[in-house]
Amino acid sequence: MTKSLPLSQRAQRTEEQPISYFIREAFENPRLISLAAGLVDAESLPTEEVRTVAESIFADPASARAAMQYGATQGYAPLRAKILDHVLALDSVHAKDLNLSADDVVVTTGSQQLLYLVGEVLIDPGDIVITEAPSYFVYQGALASFGARTLQIPMDDEGMQTDALEELLVQLERTGELARVKMIYTVDYFQNPTGLTLSLPRRRHLMELVRRFSKKQRIMILEDAAYRELRFDGPDVPSIKSLDPQNEYVILGMTFSKPFAPGLKTGYGVMPPELRESLLRFKGNHDFGSSNLNQHILDRMMSTGAYQRQGDRLRQVYRAKRDAMLAALAAEFPPISGVTWTKPDGGLYVWWSAPRDMQTGFGSPLIQAGLDEGVLYIPGELCYEKTPDVPTHEARLCFGVATPAQIGEAIRRLARAARAVGLPRLGMKAFAGCRG
Amino acid sequence: MTKSLPLSQRAQRTEEQPISYFIREAFENPRLISLAAGLVDAESLPTEEVRTVAESIFADPASARAAMQYGATQGYAPLRAKILDHVLALDSVHAKDLNLSADDVVVTTGSQQLLYLVGEVLIDPGDIVITEAPSYFVYQGALASFGARTLQIPMDDEGMQTDALEELLVQLERTGELARVKMIYTVDYFQNPTGLTLSLPRRRHLMELVRRFSKKQRIMILEDAAYRELRFDGPDVPSIKSLDPQNEYVILGMTFSKPFAPGLKTGYGVMPPELRESLLRFKGNHDFGSSNLNQHILDRMMSTGAYQRQGDRLRQVYRAKRDAMLAALAAEFPPISGVTWTKPDGGLYVWWSAPRDMQTGFGSPLIQAGLDEGVLYIPGELCYEKTPDVPTHEARLCFGVATPAQIGEAIRRLARAARAVGLPRLGMKAFAGCRG
């Protein structure tokens, strides 16, 4: 008789990511158009660019050997220097303006590893992390694994409502819990899942709040700017990091997965030195350095301009997909339907809100009707902390993977599913008109 | 005034890996021959093989796109199937003999990540992990970070002394601490740092012990077989995993870094299903999958036979290096010197023992004299838990990086350093004779 496995407390807090469900469904149902998985467009992957660069690396024995050997825990130094220049150029600032050097850059296995390492550095069970409501659900799972108490702040068109954040901090100070607040996590460009961007006044307010409420200890901001480089239109906004001139409060996390290619699984962070020191110790224990070959490939991509060209290409591709999704939504869900959605200037996601009484979660009539029609989305409730008043009528729609034609078809299937489970008849009429 | 960073308890337990010191020294002193860092031979890296395979992947748009897209958290399925076949072939067994399938294989960012994830799954602060004395110091650092209490078992020519392990387990049962024993960690082939291999009778005894002492909970064995495929001569020994027919007790960790190329940063584990489920949840939080491109490269390497050919080549290269090191040691340290060392049949390391009164640690006269001569090693004491009776007269000598000629020179430098700080005069005489 086999004895039970002695799982750690952290393991007991670590739940299966719901994304596994969506991947399985997508595999098992080939007719399905998935708007669920946050994968990227297949046709525009930079295969020719990587082929050319890989050839140039392997054509020279010295560079080939360097790429095949172990690298440094912190990452390939020439790549870190280019990353810093790149990040600074996005904000039109100089390294000295932000008290930064390439030593403050750490290369990670995707930006996901950066998020994980920051959590390990900062969070003890019972510590407080403040996020947007809704927030990136994979990181919510990691925060739960660390034993964090996650408090969520509502959003509007300008992103996280920093007035509500201020009220929360005041209240936590009153109840003596301010010292448990370790960080504020924000996906501040074209947020996953809503597509919303934090406005500049809110960014300034956020910085003001962390300075003011860093009393016994520093409250850090984890700025997850994974989607920043996928901006199609609308004005740019400076990073929160650019508002932290002494490199004290903000950890900036970015990635090569979204603006270049996920297969290289490379991301990075720019962060204050004390945090970096601790984070590198963890990274030494995790893997003492991410794939060196991939870092050498990316280093050349940044030198040759191929990185920038691929970004330009992806922005065109995703803009067309977003436009296809917004057009289909407007055609299928007239105002009378009570359905609303965000209109992001970039990223991969639209946030879709049904009338309050229409459930979207696992086991709901809508998700089943969607599967019957052949469309899948991420139930919005996965992106909230489990509190009694969680909204249950929302969905994340990803326009990254499907083609524009598939996106149009997927939205039509979603509309049919929604009508099948009770979306107002007038919606039906509008739909009929639209097809007619 | 900047407030202090609120580090987690785990962060406070996570110390800088001493290897950083050695990497810095090696960079700053180009004359130095380092026998410290556990890197691999540069000349024999499989650059042509990877070039060819990368070309074949990128020549076909479909395979190129697959390699550039996200992969599965558990790893690329065709690669996992080949890994399982490979592991089984090493032991000449079939999947059904060990109750295994490719579902039991997880691909990780080097085997280091596998070790880390297993620790996360199993260890709470205060839990007991049993290792060899000495043991792989990087993992000791990770175990300390998890808050494990590490107990070490002495080794002899047959590896970990399982009689001593049995006594320890009996004693832990007597003191009521048996339920805190989570796992036994062993580097069982050409161990890092000693080069010693666990004998077959000891493997059987180890299995018998974990079965017998798994009372309230299962005691797992983490078999780190990173060096198994670097066997130059001597008999092969079956894996501990092959003695676990129901796939219950043993997590086998292996890597492509040592027998192929570290730049791809890919390792893997084969493990019981209950453990794998929990481990994959952690891996989902870490990175939801290691570099997909590298997995596609390795998958083709295993199909074409290039993986096997590279292994054959490396075994030749490292055998010559080991021979150079053993010959130089025999020439420089005659029996009268009181110096002894292991004679491994594989791997990358020789364990060197000076007379008991000669210190080898940081700040010791020997390490300084070695740096003055231009040679660096890993002080043996780093590989022990910090107890009052830690041996302080040993060193790990890596023959992986330097050329055979450099290895000879490095050992001559080490001998000069040892004599400069008091190794017996008769050693001098023998040395003079050897040169004359």
PDB file of C-alpha atoms in Angstrom, chain A residues 2-11 14-17 38-43 45-48 50-51 54-55 58-59 61 64-65 67-70 109 112-113 116 120-124 136 138 141-142 145 182 214-218 220 248 257-258 261-265 274-275 278 281-282 284-294 297, chain B residues 2-11 14-17 38-43 45-48 50-51 54-55 58-59 61 64-65 67-70 109 112-113 116 120-124 136 138 141-142 145 182 214-218 220 248 257-258 261-265 274-275 278 281-282 284-294 297:
ATOM      1  CA  THR A   2       1.576   3.262  -1.163  1.00  0.00           C
ATOM      2  CA  LYS A   3       1.864   5.967   1.452  1.00  0.00           C
ATOM      3  CA  SER A   4       0.677   9.476   0.700  1.00  0.00           C
ATOM      4  CA  LEU A   5       2.996  12.091  -0.740  1.00  0.00           C
ATOM      5  CA  PRO A   6       4.138  14.643   1.793  1.00  0.00           C
ATOM      6  CA  LEU A   7       3.241  17.845  -0.115  1.00  0.00           C
ATOM      7  CA  SER A   8       4.503  21.167   1.218  1.00  0.00           C
ATOM      8  CA  GLN A   9       2.103  23.829   2.422  1.00  0.00           C
ATOM      9  CA  ARG A  10       2.958  25.877  -0.621  1.00  0.00           C
ATOM     10  CA  ALA A  11       2.146  22.911  -2.844  1.00  0.00           C
ATOM     11  CA  THR A  14      -0.836  25.814  -5.590  1.00  0.00           C
ATOM     12  CA  GLU A  15      -3.816  25.059  -7.777  1.00  0.00           C
ATOM     13  CA  GLU A  16      -4.033  23.900 -11.341  1.00  0.00           C
ATOM     14  CA  GLN A  17      -4.089  26.816 -13.755  1.00  0.00           C
ATOM     15  CA  GLY A  38      -3.330  33.894 -25.083  1.00  0.00           C
ATOM     16  CA  LEU A  39      -1.134  32.456 -27.821  1.00  0.00           C
ATOM     17  CA  VAL A  40       0.108  34.599 -30.681  1.00  0.00           C
ATOM     18  CA  ASP A  41      -0.516  34.775 -34.409  1.00  0.00           C
ATOM     19  CA  ALA A  42       1.165  31.835 -36.170  1.00  0.00           C
ATOM     20  CA  GLU A  43       1.598  33.282 -39.671  1.00  0.00           C
ATOM     21  CA  LEU A  45       6.110  34.439 -36.355  1.00  0.00           C
ATOM     22  CA  PRO A  46       9.623  35.643 -37.268  1.00  0.00           C
ATOM     23  CA  THR A  47      10.837  32.346 -38.689  1.00  0.00           C
ATOM     24  CA  GLU A  48      12.942  33.826 -41.499  1.00  0.00           C
ATOM     25  CA  VAL A  50      15.478  33.693 -36.600  1.00  0.00           C
ATOM     26  CA  ARG A  51      16.739  31.411 -39.359  1.00  0.00           C
ATOM     27  CA  ALA A  54      20.849  31.429 -36.220  1.00  0.00           C
ATOM     28  CA  GLU A  55      22.851  30.899 -39.407  1.00  0.00           C
ATOM     29  CA  PHE A  58      26.585  29.149 -36.224  1.00  0.00           C
ATOM     30  CA  ALA A  59      28.685  30.345 -39.172  1.00  0.00           C
ATOM     31  CA  PRO A  61      32.789  28.893 -34.462  1.00  0.00           C
ATOM     32  CA  ALA A  64      28.502  29.261 -32.001  1.00  0.00           C
ATOM     33  CA  ARG A  65      30.445  27.961 -29.018  1.00  0.00           C
ATOM     34  CA  ALA A  67      25.822  30.295 -27.608  1.00  0.00           C
ATOM     35  CA  MET A  68      26.154  26.594 -26.711  1.00  0.00           C
ATOM     36  CA  GLN A  69      28.006  27.146 -23.411  1.00  0.00           C
ATOM     37  CA  TYR A  70      26.556  28.100 -20.028  1.00  0.00           C
ATOM     38  CA  THR A 109      12.548  32.594 -18.823  1.00  0.00           C
ATOM     39  CA  GLN A 112       6.360  34.949 -16.198  1.00  0.00           C
ATOM     40  CA  GLN A 113       9.548  33.870 -14.416  1.00  0.00           C
ATOM     41  CA  TYR A 116       7.405  34.545 -10.015  1.00  0.00           C
ATOM     42  CA  GLU A 120       9.448  34.851  -4.012  1.00  0.00           C
ATOM     43  CA  VAL A 121      11.605  37.811  -3.020  1.00  0.00           C
ATOM     44  CA  LEU A 122       8.802  39.796  -1.424  1.00  0.00           C
ATOM     45  CA  ILE A 123       5.905  37.655  -0.262  1.00  0.00           C
ATOM     46  CA  ASP A 124       5.333  35.738   2.941  1.00  0.00           C
ATOM     47  CA  TYR A 136      -3.977  38.477 -15.023  1.00  0.00           C
ATOM     48  CA  VAL A 138      -2.020  33.145 -14.093  1.00  0.00           C
ATOM     49  CA  GLY A 141      -2.524  31.651  -9.114  1.00  0.00           C
ATOM     50  CA  ALA A 142       1.126  32.281  -8.295  1.00  0.00           C
ATOM     51  CA  SER A 145       0.708  29.829  -4.074  1.00  0.00           C
ATOM     52  CA  LYS A 182       4.321  44.290  -0.169  1.00  0.00           C
ATOM     53  CA  SER A 214       5.956  53.425   2.241  1.00  0.00           C
ATOM     54  CA  LYS A 215       6.249  53.984   5.969  1.00  0.00           C
ATOM     55  CA  LYS A 216       7.776  51.063   7.840  1.00  0.00           C
ATOM     56  CA  GLN A 217       8.829  49.430   4.579  1.00  0.00           C
ATOM     57  CA  ARG A 218       8.869  50.165   0.877  1.00  0.00           C
ATOM     58  CA  MET A 220       6.935  48.100  -4.530  1.00  0.00           C
ATOM     59  CA  GLU A 248      13.574  52.667  -5.867  1.00  0.00           C
ATOM     60  CA  SER A 257       7.288  36.658 -26.298  1.00  0.00           C
ATOM     61  CA  LYS A 258       4.581  39.106 -27.354  1.00  0.00           C
ATOM     62  CA  ALA A 261       8.297  35.206 -30.530  1.00  0.00           C
ATOM     63  CA  PRO A 262       7.148  33.077 -27.586  1.00  0.00           C
ATOM     64  CA  GLY A 263       9.243  30.080 -28.662  1.00  0.00           C
ATOM     65  CA  LEU A 264      12.381  31.796 -27.368  1.00  0.00           C
ATOM     66  CA  LYS A 265      10.779  32.084 -23.896  1.00  0.00           C
ATOM     67  CA  GLU A 274      18.581  45.580  -3.517  1.00  0.00           C
ATOM     68  CA  LEU A 275      15.710  43.659  -5.034  1.00  0.00           C
ATOM     69  CA  SER A 278      17.898  38.897  -3.794  1.00  0.00           C
ATOM     70  CA  ARG A 281      19.977  34.446  -5.627  1.00  0.00           C
ATOM     71  CA  PHE A 282      16.619  32.844  -6.322  1.00  0.00           C
ATOM     72  CA  GLY A 284      20.678  30.975  -9.182  1.00  0.00           C
ATOM     73  CA  ASN A 285      18.681  28.320  -7.377  1.00  0.00           C
ATOM     74  CA  HIS A 286      16.051  28.015 -10.132  1.00  0.00           C
ATOM     75  CA  ASP A 287      18.318  27.562 -13.137  1.00  0.00           C
ATOM     76  CA  PHE A 288      21.451  29.799 -12.904  1.00  0.00           C
ATOM     77  CA  GLY A 289      20.505  31.482 -16.154  1.00  0.00           C
ATOM     78  CA  SER A 290      17.899  31.163 -18.902  1.00  0.00           C
ATOM     79  CA  SER A 291      18.674  29.611 -22.301  1.00  0.00           C
ATOM     80  CA  ASN A 292      21.888  31.141 -23.566  1.00  0.00           C
ATOM     81  CA  LEU A 293      21.266  30.272 -27.236  1.00  0.00           C
ATOM     82  CA  ASN A 294      18.005  32.198 -27.204  1.00  0.00           C
ATOM     83  CA  ILE A 297      19.654  35.057 -30.982  1.00  0.00           C
TER      84      ILE A 297
ATOM     85  CA  THR B   2      14.458  55.265   0.997  1.00  0.00           C
ATOM     86  CA  LYS B   3      12.671  52.733   3.133  1.00  0.00           C
ATOM     87  CA  SER B   4      14.011  49.210   3.426  1.00  0.00           C
ATOM     88  CA  LEU B   5      12.858  46.461   1.117  1.00  0.00           C
ATOM     89  CA  PRO B   6      10.392  44.052   2.694  1.00  0.00           C
ATOM     90  CA  LEU B   7      12.138  40.746   1.860  1.00  0.00           C
ATOM     91  CA  SER B   8      10.270  37.504   2.435  1.00  0.00           C
ATOM     92  CA  GLN B   9      11.487  34.976   4.979  1.00  0.00           C
ATOM     93  CA  ARG B  10      12.504  32.723   2.143  1.00  0.00           C
ATOM     94  CA  ALA B  11      14.516  35.564   0.611  1.00  0.00           C
ATOM     95  CA  THR B  14      18.482  32.552   0.310  1.00  0.00           C
ATOM     96  CA  GLU B  15      22.186  33.248   0.204  1.00  0.00           C
ATOM     97  CA  GLU B  16      24.439  34.186  -2.637  1.00  0.00           C
ATOM     98  CA  GLN B  17      25.819  31.119  -4.374  1.00  0.00           C
ATOM     99  CA  GLY B  38      31.622  23.303 -13.547  1.00  0.00           C
ATOM    100  CA  LEU B  39      31.423  24.487 -17.159  1.00  0.00           C
ATOM    101  CA  VAL B  40      32.014  22.126 -20.056  1.00  0.00           C
ATOM    102  CA  ASP B  41      34.653  21.722 -22.735  1.00  0.00           C
ATOM    103  CA  ALA B  42      34.338  24.477 -25.342  1.00  0.00           C
ATOM    104  CA  GLU B  43      35.973  22.790 -28.339  1.00  0.00           C
ATOM    105  CA  LEU B  45      30.368  21.748 -28.171  1.00  0.00           C
ATOM    106  CA  PRO B  46      27.996  20.404 -30.855  1.00  0.00           C
ATOM    107  CA  THR B  47      27.888  23.576 -32.930  1.00  0.00           C
ATOM    108  CA  GLU B  48      27.752  21.856 -36.320  1.00  0.00           C
ATOM    109  CA  VAL B  50      22.858  22.270 -33.818  1.00  0.00           C
ATOM    110  CA  ARG B  51      23.480  24.315 -36.951  1.00  0.00           C
ATOM    111  CA  ALA B  54      18.306  24.431 -36.762  1.00  0.00           C
ATOM    112  CA  GLU B  55      18.516  24.720 -40.548  1.00  0.00           C
ATOM    113  CA  PHE B  58      13.663  26.591 -40.245  1.00  0.00           C
ATOM    114  CA  ALA B  59      13.638  25.151 -43.756  1.00  0.00           C
ATOM    115  CA  PRO B  61       7.603  26.824 -42.422  1.00  0.00           C
ATOM    116  CA  ALA B  64       9.679  26.717 -37.904  1.00  0.00           C
ATOM    117  CA  ARG B  65       6.384  28.172 -36.704  1.00  0.00           C
ATOM    118  CA  ALA B  67       9.301  26.038 -32.717  1.00  0.00           C
ATOM    119  CA  MET B  68       8.600  29.786 -32.415  1.00  0.00           C
ATOM    120  CA  GLN B  69       5.178  29.418 -30.759  1.00  0.00           C
ATOM    121  CA  TYR B  70       4.389  28.710 -27.115  1.00  0.00           C
ATOM    122  CA  THR B 109      15.015  24.607 -17.751  1.00  0.00           C
ATOM    123  CA  GLN B 112      18.491  22.578 -11.866  1.00  0.00           C
ATOM    124  CA  GLN B 113      14.890  23.691 -12.332  1.00  0.00           C
ATOM    125  CA  TYR B 116      14.084  23.360  -7.470  1.00  0.00           C
ATOM    126  CA  GLU B 120       8.955  23.404  -3.758  1.00  0.00           C
ATOM    127  CA  VAL B 121       6.565  20.478  -3.991  1.00  0.00           C
ATOM    128  CA  LEU B 122       7.882  18.667  -0.932  1.00  0.00           C
ATOM    129  CA  ILE B 123       9.623  20.928   1.545  1.00  0.00           C
ATOM    130  CA  ASP B 124       8.270  23.060   4.346  1.00  0.00           C
ATOM    131  CA  TYR B 136      26.226  19.399  -4.691  1.00  0.00           C
ATOM    132  CA  VAL B 138      24.177  24.725  -5.434  1.00  0.00           C
ATOM    133  CA  GLY B 141      21.754  26.545  -1.177  1.00  0.00           C
ATOM    134  CA  ALA B 142      18.294  25.884  -2.586  1.00  0.00           C
ATOM    135  CA  SER B 145      16.245  28.614   0.914  1.00  0.00           C
ATOM    136  CA  LYS B 182      10.728  14.356   2.987  1.00  0.00           C
ATOM    137  CA  SER B 214       7.851   5.369   4.622  1.00  0.00           C
ATOM    138  CA  LYS B 215       5.445   5.055   7.536  1.00  0.00           C
ATOM    139  CA  LYS B 216       3.180   8.064   7.994  1.00  0.00           C
ATOM    140  CA  GLN B 217       4.235   9.456   4.615  1.00  0.00           C
ATOM    141  CA  ARG B 218       6.300   8.474   1.621  1.00  0.00           C
ATOM    142  CA  MET B 220      11.051  10.230  -1.819  1.00  0.00           C
ATOM    143  CA  GLU B 248       6.314   5.407  -6.417  1.00  0.00           C
ATOM    144  CA  SER B 257      23.560  20.182 -20.510  1.00  0.00           C
ATOM    145  CA  LYS B 258      26.321  17.747 -19.646  1.00  0.00           C
ATOM    146  CA  ALA B 261      25.204  21.322 -24.649  1.00  0.00           C
ATOM    147  CA  PRO B 262      24.475  23.661 -21.733  1.00  0.00           C
ATOM    148  CA  GLY B 263      23.454  26.553 -24.008  1.00  0.00           C
ATOM    149  CA  LEU B 264      20.111  24.847 -24.660  1.00  0.00           C
ATOM    150  CA  LYS B 265      19.368  24.815 -20.897  1.00  0.00           C
ATOM    151  CA  GLU B 274       0.994  12.516  -7.880  1.00  0.00           C
ATOM    152  CA  LEU B 275       4.247  14.409  -7.594  1.00  0.00           C
ATOM    153  CA  SER B 278       1.852  19.207  -8.177  1.00  0.00           C
ATOM    154  CA  ARG B 281       1.297  23.481 -11.177  1.00  0.00           C
ATOM    155  CA  PHE B 282       4.467  25.098  -9.917  1.00  0.00           C
ATOM    156  CA  GLY B 284       2.864  26.694 -14.713  1.00  0.00           C
ATOM    157  CA  ASN B 285       3.494  29.506 -12.267  1.00  0.00           C
ATOM    158  CA  HIS B 286       7.234  29.693 -13.015  1.00  0.00           C
ATOM    159  CA  ASP B 287       7.128  29.887 -16.787  1.00  0.00           C
ATOM    160  CA  PHE B 288       4.377  27.622 -18.256  1.00  0.00           C
ATOM    161  CA  GLY B 289       6.995  25.739 -20.250  1.00  0.00           C
ATOM    162  CA  SER B 290      10.733  25.914 -20.991  1.00  0.00           C
ATOM    163  CA  SER B 291      12.081  27.233 -24.301  1.00  0.00           C
ATOM    164  CA  ASN B 292      10.162  25.557 -27.091  1.00  0.00           C
ATOM    165  CA  LEU B 293      12.807  26.183 -29.785  1.00  0.00           C
ATOM    166  CA  ASN B 294      15.403  24.324 -27.741  1.00  0.00           C
ATOM    167  CA  ILE B 297      16.181  21.182 -31.571  1.00  0.00           C
TER     168      ILE B 297
END
